[in-house]
Amino acid sequence: MFQHRLVRLISLLYGAALSEVSEMQSNAFEFIDIDDFEHESLEFLEASSHKCEIVLQWVQRLIVEAHDTNILKVAPPILTRVYNQLGNGIVILNNAEKLNDFPMPFPLAQIIIFMLLLHWGITALVVATSMSHPVWVFLTSFAAVFGFWGVHYIGLELEQPFGDDANDLPIAEMQYDMNASLKDLMSAQARSVPSFDFDLEVHSQLETRILSLDEHLCKIRKQVTGELSQIERKHKTKAGTRMSR
């Protein structure tokens, strides 16, 4: 039960953090189901303007209760590291929120536009008086002006990376990847250490190989699948032999 509550709260915490910084038209994100949490607590969360801090406190309280009841048997230094990482996450979230809450000062934005326009006009005049061929005048002026205006608009894109534009961060995909990671961690294979068929003569050499991990794992899977198919065929053959007798 502790693991299921923790996984759902982490998904809720991550989604709440993305919702606080998001400037998308729709803040609908994928969450691992939270309907079975206490409804009074969910109603309180809905009315609050500090959802991320509340969910963080729920996570911390859940860990404390699990430690007090010996559900979570972890050494204190390691448990302290968990709290530090959660606190660092909130600090990073607050820094990201500053991008939304404190945009570039209006006078600074206006003086940048004014200087770019002034540079545009002066560049054309200086290049026209320095070169005689009109093609070179055009190419040189265009390259200089285009470069400065391009840097300006790139800065505008970087100023707000949490929206729906093509150059913004894929916030919805980030939440989807987080949930997929949590689901993988909840699988039985991820929660237990795999067994190891140890052979002293073979494994004491600590042999190394250069290989593609995905291809090698796929090869092992196909090998195991083939062995299981052979076993199934043998069982079917034995069963058919017995039936014929």
Coordinates of C-alpha atoms in Angstrom, one line a residue:
M1 CA 0.0 0.0 0.0
F2 CA 2.9 2.4 0.8
Q3 CA 4.4 2.0 -2.6
H4 CA 1.1 2.6 -4.4
R5 CA 0.4 5.7 -2.4
L6 CA 3.9 7.0 -2.9
V7 CA 3.8 6.4 -6.7
R8 CA 0.5 8.2 -7.1
L9 CA 1.7 11.2 -4.9
I10 CA 4.9 11.5 -6.9
S11 CA 2.9 11.6 -10.2
L12 CA 0.6 14.2 -8.6
L13 CA 3.6 16.2 -7.4
Y14 CA 5.3 16.2 -10.7
G15 CA 2.1 17.1 -12.6
A16 CA 1.3 19.9 -10.1
A17 CA 4.7 21.4 -10.6
L18 CA 4.3 21.4 -14.3
S19 CA 0.9 23.0 -14.0
E20 CA 2.3 25.8 -11.9
V21 CA 4.8 26.8 -14.6
S22 CA 2.8 25.9 -17.7
E23 CA 1.6 28.6 -20.0
M24 CA -0.2 26.2 -22.3
Q25 CA -3.9 26.7 -23.2
S26 CA -4.8 23.4 -21.6
N27 CA -3.2 22.2 -18.4
A28 CA -4.6 18.7 -18.7
F29 CA -1.8 16.2 -17.8
E30 CA -1.7 12.5 -17.4
F31 CA -1.8 11.4 -13.7
I32 CA -1.7 7.9 -12.2
D33 CA -5.3 7.5 -10.8
I34 CA -5.9 9.5 -7.6
D35 CA -9.6 9.0 -7.3
D36 CA -9.3 6.7 -4.3
F37 CA -7.5 9.2 -2.1
E38 CA -9.5 10.9 0.7
H39 CA -12.0 13.2 -1.0
E40 CA -11.8 15.9 1.7
S41 CA -8.0 16.1 1.1
L42 CA -8.5 16.4 -2.7
E43 CA -11.1 19.1 -2.2
F44 CA -8.6 21.0 0.0
L45 CA -6.0 20.6 -2.7
E46 CA -8.4 21.9 -5.3
A47 CA -9.1 25.1 -3.3
S48 CA -5.4 25.7 -2.5
S49 CA -3.2 28.0 -4.6
H50 CA 0.0 26.1 -3.4
K51 CA -0.8 22.6 -4.7
C52 CA 2.8 21.6 -5.1
E53 CA 3.8 22.4 -1.5
I54 CA 0.8 20.5 -0.2
V55 CA 1.6 17.4 -2.2
L56 CA 5.2 17.6 -1.2
Q57 CA 4.2 17.7 2.5
W58 CA 2.0 14.7 1.9
V59 CA 4.9 12.8 0.4
Q60 CA 7.2 13.8 3.3
R61 CA 4.6 12.8 5.8
L62 CA 4.0 9.5 4.1
I63 CA 7.7 8.7 4.3
V64 CA 7.9 9.7 8.0
E65 CA 4.9 7.5 8.9
A66 CA 6.4 4.5 6.9
H67 CA 9.7 4.9 8.7
D68 CA 8.0 5.1 12.2
T69 CA 6.0 1.9 11.5
N70 CA 9.1 0.1 10.1
I71 CA 7.6 -0.2 6.7
L72 CA 10.5 1.7 5.3
K73 CA 13.7 0.4 6.9
V74 CA 16.3 2.8 5.7
A75 CA 19.4 4.2 7.4
P76 CA 18.9 7.9 8.6
P77 CA 21.7 9.3 6.3
I78 CA 20.0 7.9 3.2
L79 CA 16.5 9.0 4.4
T80 CA 17.9 12.5 4.9
R81 CA 19.2 12.5 1.3
V82 CA 15.6 11.8 0.2
Y83 CA 14.3 14.9 2.0
N84 CA 17.2 17.0 0.6
Q85 CA 16.3 15.9 -3.0
L86 CA 12.6 16.8 -2.4
G87 CA 13.6 20.2 -1.1
N88 CA 15.9 20.8 -4.0
G89 CA 13.1 20.1 -6.3
I90 CA 10.9 22.8 -4.8
V91 CA 13.8 25.3 -5.0
I92 CA 14.2 24.5 -8.7
L93 CA 10.4 24.9 -9.2
N94 CA 10.5 28.3 -7.6
N95 CA 13.4 29.4 -9.9
A96 CA 11.4 28.2 -12.9
E97 CA 8.3 30.1 -11.7
K98 CA 10.4 33.3 -11.7
L99 CA 10.4 33.1 -15.5
N100 CA 6.7 33.5 -15.5
D101 CA 6.3 35.9 -12.6
F102 CA 9.1 38.3 -13.5
P103 CA 9.3 38.9 -17.3
M104 CA 11.9 41.2 -18.9
P105 CA 11.4 44.8 -17.7
F106 CA 9.3 46.9 -20.1
P107 CA 11.9 49.8 -20.5
L108 CA 14.6 47.3 -21.3
A109 CA 12.5 45.6 -24.0
Q110 CA 11.7 49.0 -25.5
I111 CA 15.3 50.2 -25.6
I112 CA 16.4 46.9 -27.2
I113 CA 13.8 47.4 -30.0
F114 CA 14.9 51.0 -30.4
M115 CA 18.6 50.1 -30.7
L116 CA 17.8 47.4 -33.2
L117 CA 15.9 49.8 -35.4
L118 CA 18.7 52.3 -35.1
H119 CA 21.3 49.7 -36.0
W120 CA 19.1 48.8 -39.0
G121 CA 19.1 52.3 -40.5
I122 CA 22.8 53.1 -39.6
T123 CA 24.0 49.8 -41.1
A124 CA 22.3 50.5 -44.4
L125 CA 23.8 54.0 -44.6
V126 CA 27.3 53.0 -43.6
V127 CA 27.4 50.0 -46.0
A128 CA 26.0 52.0 -48.9
T129 CA 28.7 54.7 -48.5
S130 CA 31.5 52.1 -48.1
M131 CA 30.7 49.8 -51.1
S132 CA 29.9 50.6 -54.6
H133 CA 28.2 47.4 -55.9
P134 CA 24.5 47.2 -54.9
V135 CA 24.5 43.4 -54.5
W136 CA 27.3 43.5 -51.9
V137 CA 25.6 46.4 -50.1
F138 CA 22.4 44.4 -49.9
L139 CA 24.0 41.1 -48.7
T140 CA 26.2 42.8 -46.1
S141 CA 23.4 44.9 -44.7
F142 CA 21.0 41.9 -44.7
A143 CA 23.5 39.6 -42.9
A144 CA 24.3 42.1 -40.1
V145 CA 20.7 43.2 -39.5
F146 CA 19.3 39.7 -39.8
G147 CA 21.8 38.3 -37.3
F148 CA 21.0 40.9 -34.6
W149 CA 17.2 40.5 -35.0
G150 CA 17.5 36.7 -35.1
V151 CA 19.4 36.7 -31.7
H152 CA 16.6 39.0 -30.3
Y153 CA 13.8 36.7 -31.3
I154 CA 15.7 33.6 -30.1
G155 CA 15.9 35.4 -26.7
L156 CA 12.1 35.9 -26.8
E157 CA 11.6 32.2 -27.3
L158 CA 13.9 31.3 -24.5
E159 CA 12.3 33.8 -22.1
Q160 CA 9.1 31.7 -21.9
P161 CA 9.8 27.9 -22.6
F162 CA 6.6 26.6 -20.9
G163 CA 4.0 27.3 -23.6
D164 CA 2.6 25.6 -26.7
D165 CA 5.1 26.9 -29.3
A166 CA 7.1 24.5 -31.4
N167 CA 10.3 25.6 -29.6
D168 CA 8.9 25.2 -26.1
L169 CA 9.6 22.3 -23.7
P170 CA 7.4 19.2 -24.2
I171 CA 5.7 19.5 -20.9
A172 CA 2.9 16.9 -21.6
E173 CA 5.5 14.4 -22.8
M174 CA 7.6 15.0 -19.6
Q175 CA 4.6 14.1 -17.4
Y176 CA 4.0 11.0 -19.6
D177 CA 7.6 9.9 -19.3
M178 CA 7.5 10.3 -15.5
N179 CA 4.4 8.2 -15.2
A180 CA 5.9 5.5 -17.5
S181 CA 9.0 5.5 -15.3
L182 CA 6.9 5.1 -12.1
K183 CA 5.0 2.3 -13.6
D184 CA 8.2 0.5 -14.6
L185 CA 9.5 0.9 -11.0
M186 CA 6.3 -0.7 -9.7
S187 CA 6.7 -3.9 -11.7
A188 CA 7.8 -7.0 -9.9
Q189 CA 11.0 -7.4 -11.9
A190 CA 12.1 -3.9 -10.9
R191 CA 11.4 -4.3 -7.2
S192 CA 13.5 -7.4 -6.8
V193 CA 17.2 -8.0 -7.6
P194 CA 17.6 -10.5 -10.4
S195 CA 19.2 -13.9 -9.5
F196 CA 22.7 -14.7 -10.7
D197 CA 23.8 -18.2 -11.8
F198 CA 27.4 -17.9 -10.4
D199 CA 30.2 -20.1 -11.7
L200 CA 33.5 -19.4 -10.0
E201 CA 35.7 -20.6 -12.8
V202 CA 33.8 -18.5 -15.4
H203 CA 32.9 -15.4 -13.6
S204 CA 36.1 -14.9 -11.6
Q205 CA 37.7 -13.7 -14.8
L206 CA 35.4 -10.7 -15.0
E207 CA 35.3 -10.9 -18.7
T208 CA 34.3 -7.7 -20.6
R209 CA 32.6 -7.4 -24.0
I210 CA 31.7 -4.5 -26.2
L211 CA 28.0 -4.9 -27.2
S212 CA 24.8 -3.0 -27.9
L213 CA 22.8 -3.3 -24.7
D214 CA 19.4 -3.3 -26.4
E215 CA 20.4 -5.8 -29.1
H216 CA 22.0 -8.1 -26.5
L217 CA 19.0 -8.0 -24.3
C218 CA 16.8 -8.7 -27.3
K219 CA 19.0 -11.7 -28.2
I220 CA 18.7 -13.1 -24.6
R221 CA 14.9 -12.6 -24.7
K222 CA 14.6 -14.5 -28.0
Q223 CA 16.9 -17.3 -26.7
V224 CA 14.7 -17.6 -23.5
T225 CA 11.5 -17.6 -25.6
G226 CA 12.9 -20.3 -27.9
E227 CA 13.8 -22.5 -24.9
L228 CA 10.4 -22.1 -23.5
S229 CA 8.8 -23.0 -26.9
Q230 CA 10.9 -26.1 -27.0
I231 CA 9.8 -27.1 -23.5
E232 CA 6.2 -26.5 -24.5
R233 CA 6.6 -28.6 -27.6
K234 CA 8.1 -31.5 -25.6
H235 CA 5.2 -31.4 -23.1
K236 CA 2.7 -31.4 -26.0
T237 CA 4.5 -34.3 -27.6
K238 CA 4.5 -36.3 -24.3
A239 CA 0.8 -35.5 -23.8
G240 CA 0.0 -36.6 -27.3
T241 CA 1.9 -39.9 -26.8
R242 CA 0.0 -40.6 -23.6
M243 CA -3.3 -39.9 -25.3
S244 CA -2.5 -42.2 -28.2
R245 CA -1.7 -45.0 -25.7

